[in-house]
PDB file of C-alpha atoms and ligand atoms in Angstrom:
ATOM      1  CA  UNK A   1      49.195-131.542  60.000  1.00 48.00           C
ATOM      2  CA  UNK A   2      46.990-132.149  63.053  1.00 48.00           C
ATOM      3  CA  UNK A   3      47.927-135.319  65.197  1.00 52.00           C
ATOM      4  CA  UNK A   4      44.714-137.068  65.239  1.00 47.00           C
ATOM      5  CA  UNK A   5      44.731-140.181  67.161  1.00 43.00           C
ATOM      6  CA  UNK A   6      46.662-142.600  69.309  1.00 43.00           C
ATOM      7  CA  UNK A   7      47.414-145.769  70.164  1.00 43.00           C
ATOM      8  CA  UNK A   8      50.114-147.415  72.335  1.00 43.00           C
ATOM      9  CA  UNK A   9      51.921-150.250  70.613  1.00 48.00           C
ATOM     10  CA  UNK A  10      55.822-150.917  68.532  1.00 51.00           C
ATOM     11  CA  UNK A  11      56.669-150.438  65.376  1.00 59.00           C
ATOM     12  CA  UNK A  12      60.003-150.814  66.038  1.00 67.00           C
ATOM     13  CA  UNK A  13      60.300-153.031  69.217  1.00 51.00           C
ATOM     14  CA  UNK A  14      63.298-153.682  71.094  1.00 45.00           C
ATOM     15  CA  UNK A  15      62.291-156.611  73.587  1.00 41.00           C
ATOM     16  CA  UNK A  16      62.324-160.158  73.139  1.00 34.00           C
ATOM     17  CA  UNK A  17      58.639-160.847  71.783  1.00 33.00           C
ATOM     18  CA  UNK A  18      57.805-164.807  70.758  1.00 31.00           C
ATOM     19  CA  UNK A  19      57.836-164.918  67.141  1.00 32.00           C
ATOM     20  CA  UNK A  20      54.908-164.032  64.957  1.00 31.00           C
ATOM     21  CA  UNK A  21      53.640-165.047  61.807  1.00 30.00           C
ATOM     22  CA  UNK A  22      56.277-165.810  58.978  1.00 30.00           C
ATOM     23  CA  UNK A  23      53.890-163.650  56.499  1.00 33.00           C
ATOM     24  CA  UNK A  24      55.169-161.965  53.614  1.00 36.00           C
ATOM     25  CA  UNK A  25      55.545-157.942  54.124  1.00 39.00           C
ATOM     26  CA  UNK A  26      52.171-155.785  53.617  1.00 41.00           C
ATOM     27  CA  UNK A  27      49.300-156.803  52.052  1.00 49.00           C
ATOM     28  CA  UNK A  28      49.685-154.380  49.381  1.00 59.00           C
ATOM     29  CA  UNK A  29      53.225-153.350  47.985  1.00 61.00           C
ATOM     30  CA  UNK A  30      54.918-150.165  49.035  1.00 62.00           C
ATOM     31  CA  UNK A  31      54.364-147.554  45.933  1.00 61.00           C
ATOM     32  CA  UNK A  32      57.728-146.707  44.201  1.00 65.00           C
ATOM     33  CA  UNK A  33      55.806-143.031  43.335  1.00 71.00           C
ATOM     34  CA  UNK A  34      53.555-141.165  44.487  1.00 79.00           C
ATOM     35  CA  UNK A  35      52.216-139.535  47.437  1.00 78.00           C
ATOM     36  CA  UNK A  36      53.572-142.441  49.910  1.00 85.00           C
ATOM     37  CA  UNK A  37      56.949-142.927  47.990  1.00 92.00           C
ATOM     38  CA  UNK A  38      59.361-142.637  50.550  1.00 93.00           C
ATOM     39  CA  UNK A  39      60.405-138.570  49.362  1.00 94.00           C
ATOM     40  CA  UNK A  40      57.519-137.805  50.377  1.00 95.00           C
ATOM     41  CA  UNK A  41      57.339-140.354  53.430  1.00 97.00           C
ATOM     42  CA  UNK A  42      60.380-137.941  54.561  1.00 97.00           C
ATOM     43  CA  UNK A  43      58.460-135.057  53.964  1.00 97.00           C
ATOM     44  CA  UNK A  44      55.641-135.890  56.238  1.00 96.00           C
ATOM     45  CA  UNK A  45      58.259-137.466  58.905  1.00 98.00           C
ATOM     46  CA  UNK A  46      60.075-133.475  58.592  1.00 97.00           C
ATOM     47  CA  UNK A  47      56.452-131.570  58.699  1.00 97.00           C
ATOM     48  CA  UNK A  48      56.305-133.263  61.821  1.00 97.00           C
ATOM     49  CA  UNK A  49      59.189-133.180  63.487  1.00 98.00           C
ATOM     50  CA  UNK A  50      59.188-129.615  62.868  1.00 97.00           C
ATOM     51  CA  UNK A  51      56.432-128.395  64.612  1.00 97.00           C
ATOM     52  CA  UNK A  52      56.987-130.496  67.751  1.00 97.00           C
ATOM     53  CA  UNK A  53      54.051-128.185  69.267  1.00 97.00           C
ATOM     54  CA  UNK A  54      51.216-130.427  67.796  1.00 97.00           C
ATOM     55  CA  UNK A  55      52.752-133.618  69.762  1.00 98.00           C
ATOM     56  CA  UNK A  56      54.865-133.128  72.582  1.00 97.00           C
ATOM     57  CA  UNK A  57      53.020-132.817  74.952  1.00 98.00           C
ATOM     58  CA  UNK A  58      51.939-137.197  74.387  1.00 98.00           C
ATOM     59  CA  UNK A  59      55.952-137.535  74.693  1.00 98.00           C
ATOM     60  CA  UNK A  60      57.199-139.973  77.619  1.00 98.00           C
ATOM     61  CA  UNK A  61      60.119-140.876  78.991  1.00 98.00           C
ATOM     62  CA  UNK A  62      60.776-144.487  79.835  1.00 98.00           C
ATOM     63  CA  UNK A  63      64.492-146.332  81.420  1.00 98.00           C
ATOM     64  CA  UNK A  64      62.859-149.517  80.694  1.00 97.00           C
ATOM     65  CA  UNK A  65      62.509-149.080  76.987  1.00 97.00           C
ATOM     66  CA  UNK A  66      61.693-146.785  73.992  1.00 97.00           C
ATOM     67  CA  UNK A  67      58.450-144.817  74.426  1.00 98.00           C
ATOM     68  CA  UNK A  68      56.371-145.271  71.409  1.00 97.00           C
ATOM     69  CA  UNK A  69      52.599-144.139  71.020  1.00 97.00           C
ATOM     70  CA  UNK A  70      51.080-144.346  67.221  1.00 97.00           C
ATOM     71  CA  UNK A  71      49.576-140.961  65.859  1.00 96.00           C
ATOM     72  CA  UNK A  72      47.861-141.667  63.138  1.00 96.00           C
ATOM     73  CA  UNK A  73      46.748-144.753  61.162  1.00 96.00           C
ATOM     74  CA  UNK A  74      44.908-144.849  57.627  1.00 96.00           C
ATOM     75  CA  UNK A  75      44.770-147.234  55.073  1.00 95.00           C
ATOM     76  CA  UNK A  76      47.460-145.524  53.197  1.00 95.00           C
ATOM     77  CA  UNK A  77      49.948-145.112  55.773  1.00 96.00           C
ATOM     78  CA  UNK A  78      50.749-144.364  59.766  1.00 97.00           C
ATOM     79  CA  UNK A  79      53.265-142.075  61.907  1.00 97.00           C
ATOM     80  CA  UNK A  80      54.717-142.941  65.434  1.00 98.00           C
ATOM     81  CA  UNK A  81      56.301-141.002  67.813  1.00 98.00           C
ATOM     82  CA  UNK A  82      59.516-142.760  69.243  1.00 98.00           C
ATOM     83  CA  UNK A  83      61.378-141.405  72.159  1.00 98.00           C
ATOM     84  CA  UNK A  84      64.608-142.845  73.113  1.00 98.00           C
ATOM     85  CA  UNK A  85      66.736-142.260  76.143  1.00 98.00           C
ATOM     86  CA  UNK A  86      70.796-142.729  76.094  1.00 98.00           C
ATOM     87  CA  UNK A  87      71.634-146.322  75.044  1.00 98.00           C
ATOM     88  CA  UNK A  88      68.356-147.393  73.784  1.00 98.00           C
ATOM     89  CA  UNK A  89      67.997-148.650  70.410  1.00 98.00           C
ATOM     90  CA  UNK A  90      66.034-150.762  68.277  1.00 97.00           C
ATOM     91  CA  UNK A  91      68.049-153.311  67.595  1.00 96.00           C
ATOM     92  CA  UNK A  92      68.119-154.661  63.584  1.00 97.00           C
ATOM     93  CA  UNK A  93      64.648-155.074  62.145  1.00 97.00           C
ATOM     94  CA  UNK A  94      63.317-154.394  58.670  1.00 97.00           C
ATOM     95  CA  UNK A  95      59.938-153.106  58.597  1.00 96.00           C
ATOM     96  CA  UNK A  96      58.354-156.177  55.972  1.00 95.00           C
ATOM     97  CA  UNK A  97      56.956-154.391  52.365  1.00 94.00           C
ATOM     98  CA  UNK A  98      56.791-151.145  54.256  1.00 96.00           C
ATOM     99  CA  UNK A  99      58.522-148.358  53.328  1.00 97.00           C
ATOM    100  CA  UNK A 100      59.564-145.206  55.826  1.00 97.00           C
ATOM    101  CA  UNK A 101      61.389-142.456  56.954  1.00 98.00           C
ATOM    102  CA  UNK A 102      62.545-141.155  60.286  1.00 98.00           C
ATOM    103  CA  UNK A 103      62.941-137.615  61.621  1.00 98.00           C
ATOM    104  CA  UNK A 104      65.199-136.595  64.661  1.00 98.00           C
ATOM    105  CA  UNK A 105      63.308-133.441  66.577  1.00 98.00           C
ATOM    106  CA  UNK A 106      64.777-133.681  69.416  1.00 98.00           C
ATOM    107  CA  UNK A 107      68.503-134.910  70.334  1.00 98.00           C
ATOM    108  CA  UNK A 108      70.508-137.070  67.564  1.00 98.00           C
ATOM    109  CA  UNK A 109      70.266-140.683  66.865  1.00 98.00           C
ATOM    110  CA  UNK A 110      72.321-143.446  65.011  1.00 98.00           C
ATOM    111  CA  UNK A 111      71.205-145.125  62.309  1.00 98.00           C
ATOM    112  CA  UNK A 112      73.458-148.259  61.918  1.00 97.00           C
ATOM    113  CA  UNK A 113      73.510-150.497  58.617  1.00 97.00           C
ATOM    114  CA  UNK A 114      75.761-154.061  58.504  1.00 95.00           C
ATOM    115  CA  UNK A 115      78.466-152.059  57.290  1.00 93.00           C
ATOM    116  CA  UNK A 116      78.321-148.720  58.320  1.00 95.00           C
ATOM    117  CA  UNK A 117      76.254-146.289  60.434  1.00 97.00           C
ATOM    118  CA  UNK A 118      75.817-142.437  59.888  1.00 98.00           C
ATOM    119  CA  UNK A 119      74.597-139.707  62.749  1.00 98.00           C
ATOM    120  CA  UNK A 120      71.531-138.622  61.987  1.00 98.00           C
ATOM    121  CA  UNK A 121      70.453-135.366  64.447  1.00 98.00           C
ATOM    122  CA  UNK A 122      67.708-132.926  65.007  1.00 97.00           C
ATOM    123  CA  UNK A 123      66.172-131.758  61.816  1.00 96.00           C
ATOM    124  CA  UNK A 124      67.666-134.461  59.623  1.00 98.00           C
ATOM    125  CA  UNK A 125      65.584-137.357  58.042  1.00 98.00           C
ATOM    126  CA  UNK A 126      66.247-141.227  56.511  1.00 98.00           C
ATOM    127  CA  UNK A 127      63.961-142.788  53.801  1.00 97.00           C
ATOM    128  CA  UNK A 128      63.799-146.095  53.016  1.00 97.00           C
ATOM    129  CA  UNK A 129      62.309-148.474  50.561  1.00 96.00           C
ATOM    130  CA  UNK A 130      61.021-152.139  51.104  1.00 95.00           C
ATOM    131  CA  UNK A 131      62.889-154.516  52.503  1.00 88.00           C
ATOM    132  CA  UNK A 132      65.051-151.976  54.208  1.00 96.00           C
ATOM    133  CA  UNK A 133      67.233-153.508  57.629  1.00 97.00           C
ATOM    134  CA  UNK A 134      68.667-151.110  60.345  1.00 98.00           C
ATOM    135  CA  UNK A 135      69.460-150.601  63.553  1.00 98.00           C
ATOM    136  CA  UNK A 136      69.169-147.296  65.288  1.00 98.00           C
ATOM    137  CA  UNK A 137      70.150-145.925  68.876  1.00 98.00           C
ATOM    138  CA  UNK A 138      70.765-143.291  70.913  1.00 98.00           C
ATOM    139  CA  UNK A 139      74.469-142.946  71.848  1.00 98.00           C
ATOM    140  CA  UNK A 140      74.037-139.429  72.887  1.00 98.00           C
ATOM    141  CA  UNK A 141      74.125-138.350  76.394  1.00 98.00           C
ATOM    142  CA  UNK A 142      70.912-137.209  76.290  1.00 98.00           C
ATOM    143  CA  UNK A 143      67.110-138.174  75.168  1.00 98.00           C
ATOM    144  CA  UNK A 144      66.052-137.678  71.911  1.00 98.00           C
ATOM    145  CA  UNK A 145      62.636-137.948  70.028  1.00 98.00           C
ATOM    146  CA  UNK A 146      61.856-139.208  66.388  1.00 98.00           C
ATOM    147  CA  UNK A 147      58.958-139.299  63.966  1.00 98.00           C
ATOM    148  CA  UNK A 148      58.426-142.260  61.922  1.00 98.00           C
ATOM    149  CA  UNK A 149      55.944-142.898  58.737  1.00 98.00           C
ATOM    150  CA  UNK A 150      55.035-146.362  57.404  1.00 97.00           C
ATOM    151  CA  UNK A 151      53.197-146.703  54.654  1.00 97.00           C
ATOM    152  CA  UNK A 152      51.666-149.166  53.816  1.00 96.00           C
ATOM    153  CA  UNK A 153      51.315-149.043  57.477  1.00 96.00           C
ATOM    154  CA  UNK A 154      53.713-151.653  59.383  1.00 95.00           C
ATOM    155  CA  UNK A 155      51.952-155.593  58.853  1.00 93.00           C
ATOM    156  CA  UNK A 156      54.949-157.461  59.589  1.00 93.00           C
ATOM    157  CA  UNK A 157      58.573-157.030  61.091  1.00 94.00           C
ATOM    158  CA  UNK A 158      61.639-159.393  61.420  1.00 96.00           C
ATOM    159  CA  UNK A 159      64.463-159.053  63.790  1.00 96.00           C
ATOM    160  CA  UNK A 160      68.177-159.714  63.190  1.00 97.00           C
ATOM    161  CA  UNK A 161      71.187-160.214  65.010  1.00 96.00           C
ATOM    162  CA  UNK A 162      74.896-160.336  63.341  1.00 94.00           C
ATOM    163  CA  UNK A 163      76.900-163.271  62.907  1.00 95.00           C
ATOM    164  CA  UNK A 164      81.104-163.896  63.549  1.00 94.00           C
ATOM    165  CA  UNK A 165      81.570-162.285  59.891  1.00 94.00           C
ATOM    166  CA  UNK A 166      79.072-159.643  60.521  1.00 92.00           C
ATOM    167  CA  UNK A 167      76.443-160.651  58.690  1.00 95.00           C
ATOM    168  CA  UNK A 168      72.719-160.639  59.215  1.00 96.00           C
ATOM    169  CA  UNK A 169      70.646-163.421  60.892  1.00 96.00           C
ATOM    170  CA  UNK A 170      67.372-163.887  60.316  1.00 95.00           C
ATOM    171  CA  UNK A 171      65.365-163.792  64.172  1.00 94.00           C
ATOM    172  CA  UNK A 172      61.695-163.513  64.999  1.00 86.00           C
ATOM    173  CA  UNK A 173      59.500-161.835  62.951  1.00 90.00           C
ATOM    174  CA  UNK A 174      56.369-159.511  64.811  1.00 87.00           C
ATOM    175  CA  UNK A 175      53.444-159.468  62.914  1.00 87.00           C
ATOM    176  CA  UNK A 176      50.944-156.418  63.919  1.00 81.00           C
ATOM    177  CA  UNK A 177      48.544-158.813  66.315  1.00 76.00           C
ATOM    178  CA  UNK A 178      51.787-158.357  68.307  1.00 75.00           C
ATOM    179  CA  UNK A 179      51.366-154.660  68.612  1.00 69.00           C
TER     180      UNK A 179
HETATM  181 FE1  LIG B 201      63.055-149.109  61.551  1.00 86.27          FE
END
């Protein structure tokens, strides 16, 4: 596919932003089928991530936080380019009535659930449904780059933090005036 516009912004932001609206996820539901289920979300996230020659050049580097630029944006769905040095992460969000996937092209990232967490490296993707809360970082020594597709593109996001017992705590939410 051809990269065919940008925008700065978060999906996935890791600073402290003041709260946004409390909506409820996307306007539309997230399709359980069909060309934005998330198979195929993973698909597009791989297509990507495997010809990094349509992209890299837009890829940044920055120690004060994840470098994110948007790609594309349609009514259907959108794709983001993360980058992420070592130790940055996103800290727990869900991503409202949006489904996704992720794809590692460069370096190898950690996708962390409340209960577990899995590796997830260079030419491997994660799908997810609605509703969907994780955390992932970059606890390699070295940087690492990821694709990401929403779709319905992101509306609304909530953060989380972990309680004593380890379980999830409902923060902020980010609604998409905020990025
Ligand atoms: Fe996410």
């Amino acid at each position: 596919m051809t990269v065919t516009a940008t925008e700065s912004g978060t999906p996935e932001n890791g600073a402290s932003r003041a709260a946004g609206t409390d909506a409820p996820g996307a306007g539309r539901p997230a399709p359980s089928g069909g060309p934005f289920a998330p198979p195929r979300l993973a698909e597009r996230a791989r297509a990507l991530a495997d010809n990094p020659e349509e992209w890299i050049h837009r890829v940044r580097l920055d120690p004060q936080g994840r470098w994110y630029e948007r790609v594309h944006q349609d009514a259907d769905h959108e794709i983001w380019l993360i980058s992420w040095l070592p130790g940055q992460s996103t800290g727990f969000h869900d991503h409202g009535g949006s489904a996704g996937a992720f794809a590692v092209a460069l370096g190898a990232l950690e996708e962390h659930r409340v209960r577990d967490h899995r590796a997830v490296g260079a030419g491997q993707v994660r799908s997810f449904g609605p509703d969907y809360v994780h955390d992932v970082r970059n606890t390699s020594d070295a940087p690492a780059v990821s694709v990401h597709v929403y779709a319905p593109p992101l509306s609304t996001m909530r953060r989380y933090d972990l309680d004593a017992d380890g379980e999830l705590v409902r923060l902020a939410a980010e609604s998409a005036d905020d990025w």
